[in-house]
Amino acid sequence: MKAFIKEFKEFAMRGNVMDMAVGVVIGGAFGAIITALVDNIITPIIGAAMGGVNFSKLAITVGKAQIGYGAFIQAVIDFLIVAFCIFCLLKAMNKAANLKKKEEEAPEEPTTKECPFCKTEIAIGATRCPNCTSVLELNADIDLEPESK
């Protein structure tokens, strides 16, 4: 039993489990904020625009059962707001990750070029093609001298 408890403790204290727990707590708090926003601000504004409709009291009675579709409408609005916020957050995170990836993938300087005469690939600093022996013009951008240290 001690081994089981030790294994569970190691599992629970791993970074990704703790991160997930923090995310759930923050998500719950965020959900409460969104619910308050929808219940107290958004649906009253929509209700006022629709002629004073109170969404929380919208219901249909079928036999003896009362179906509160107004609460469902509020829950759908809650969901759409939360989903939109998560979408925007993920989009921003992906954009930041792509920017970092692009910085890391800077293009390397070319090490070869094409011989203008025989079209074979040769070293960028070559002055004569090793295949067709044509004399090549030096590229002014290429430093042929080794760096002295």
Coordinates of C-alpha atoms in Angstrom, one line a residue, residues 18-132:
M18 CA -0.1 20.4 -11.3
D19 CA -0.4 22.6 -14.4
M20 CA -3.7 20.9 -15.3
A21 CA -5.0 21.4 -11.8
V22 CA -4.2 25.1 -11.9
G23 CA -5.9 25.3 -15.3
V24 CA -9.1 23.6 -14.0
V25 CA -9.2 26.0 -11.0
I26 CA -8.7 29.1 -13.2
G27 CA -11.1 27.7 -15.8
G28 CA -13.8 27.3 -13.1
A29 CA -13.2 30.9 -11.9
F30 CA -13.3 32.2 -15.5
G31 CA -16.5 30.3 -16.1
A32 CA -18.1 31.9 -13.1
I33 CA -17.1 35.3 -14.4
I34 CA -18.5 34.6 -17.8
T35 CA -21.8 33.3 -16.3
A36 CA -22.1 36.5 -14.3
L37 CA -21.4 38.6 -17.4
V38 CA -24.0 36.7 -19.4
D39 CA -26.7 36.6 -16.7
N40 CA -26.3 40.1 -15.5
I41 CA -25.2 42.1 -18.5
I42 CA -25.5 40.4 -21.9
T43 CA -28.9 38.7 -21.7
P44 CA -30.6 41.7 -20.0
I45 CA -29.3 43.9 -22.9
I46 CA -30.5 41.4 -25.5
G47 CA -33.8 41.1 -23.6
A48 CA -34.3 44.8 -23.5
A49 CA -33.5 45.0 -27.2
M50 CA -36.2 42.3 -27.8
G51 CA -38.9 44.3 -25.9
G52 CA -38.2 43.5 -22.3
V53 CA -37.8 39.7 -22.5
N54 CA -36.4 38.0 -19.3
F55 CA -34.4 35.0 -20.6
S56 CA -34.2 33.3 -17.2
K57 CA -38.0 33.0 -17.1
L58 CA -38.6 31.8 -20.6
A59 CA -40.2 28.4 -20.4
I60 CA -42.7 26.1 -22.1
T61 CA -45.1 24.0 -20.2
V62 CA -45.8 20.5 -21.7
G63 CA -48.3 18.7 -19.6
K64 CA -47.0 19.0 -16.0
A65 CA -43.4 19.5 -17.1
Q66 CA -41.9 22.9 -17.5
I67 CA -39.1 23.3 -20.0
G68 CA -36.9 26.3 -19.2
Y69 CA -35.4 27.1 -22.6
G70 CA -34.3 30.6 -21.4
A71 CA -31.7 29.1 -19.1
F72 CA -30.5 27.0 -22.0
I73 CA -30.1 30.1 -24.2
Q74 CA -28.1 31.7 -21.4
A75 CA -25.9 28.5 -21.2
V76 CA -25.3 28.6 -24.9
I77 CA -24.3 32.2 -24.7
D78 CA -21.9 31.3 -21.9
F79 CA -20.4 28.5 -23.9
L80 CA -19.9 30.7 -27.0
I81 CA -18.1 33.4 -25.0
V82 CA -15.8 30.9 -23.3
A83 CA -15.1 29.1 -26.6
F84 CA -14.4 32.4 -28.3
C85 CA -12.0 33.4 -25.5
I86 CA -10.2 30.0 -25.6
F87 CA -10.0 30.3 -29.4
C88 CA -8.4 33.7 -29.2
L89 CA -6.0 32.6 -26.5
L90 CA -4.9 29.5 -28.5
K91 CA -4.6 31.6 -31.6
A92 CA -2.3 34.0 -29.9
M93 CA -0.2 31.2 -28.3
N94 CA 0.2 29.5 -31.7
K95 CA 1.2 32.7 -33.4
A96 CA 3.9 33.3 -30.7
A97 CA 5.1 29.7 -31.1
N98 CA 5.3 30.1 -34.9
L99 CA 7.2 33.4 -34.6
K100 CA 9.7 31.7 -32.3
K101 CA 10.0 28.7 -34.7
K102 CA 10.6 31.1 -37.6
E103 CA 13.4 32.8 -35.7
E104 CA 15.0 29.5 -35.0
E105 CA 14.8 28.4 -38.6
A106 CA 16.8 31.2 -40.1
P107 CA 18.0 30.3 -43.6
E108 CA 21.6 29.2 -43.8
E109 CA 24.1 30.8 -46.2
P110 CA 24.5 28.8 -49.4
T111 CA 27.6 26.7 -49.6
T112 CA 27.3 25.8 -53.3
K113 CA 26.4 27.5 -56.6
E114 CA 25.8 26.3 -60.1
C115 CA 28.4 26.5 -62.8
P116 CA 27.0 28.9 -65.5
F117 CA 28.6 26.8 -68.2
C118 CA 28.0 23.1 -67.4
K119 CA 25.2 23.6 -64.8
T120 CA 26.8 21.3 -62.2
E121 CA 26.8 22.1 -58.5
I122 CA 30.2 23.5 -57.3
A123 CA 31.6 25.0 -54.1
I124 CA 30.5 28.7 -53.7
G125 CA 34.1 29.9 -53.5
A126 CA 35.3 28.0 -56.6
T127 CA 37.2 30.1 -59.2
R128 CA 37.3 27.2 -61.7
C129 CA 34.7 24.5 -62.4
P130 CA 36.1 21.0 -61.5
N131 CA 33.9 19.4 -64.1
C132 CA 34.2 21.6 -67.2

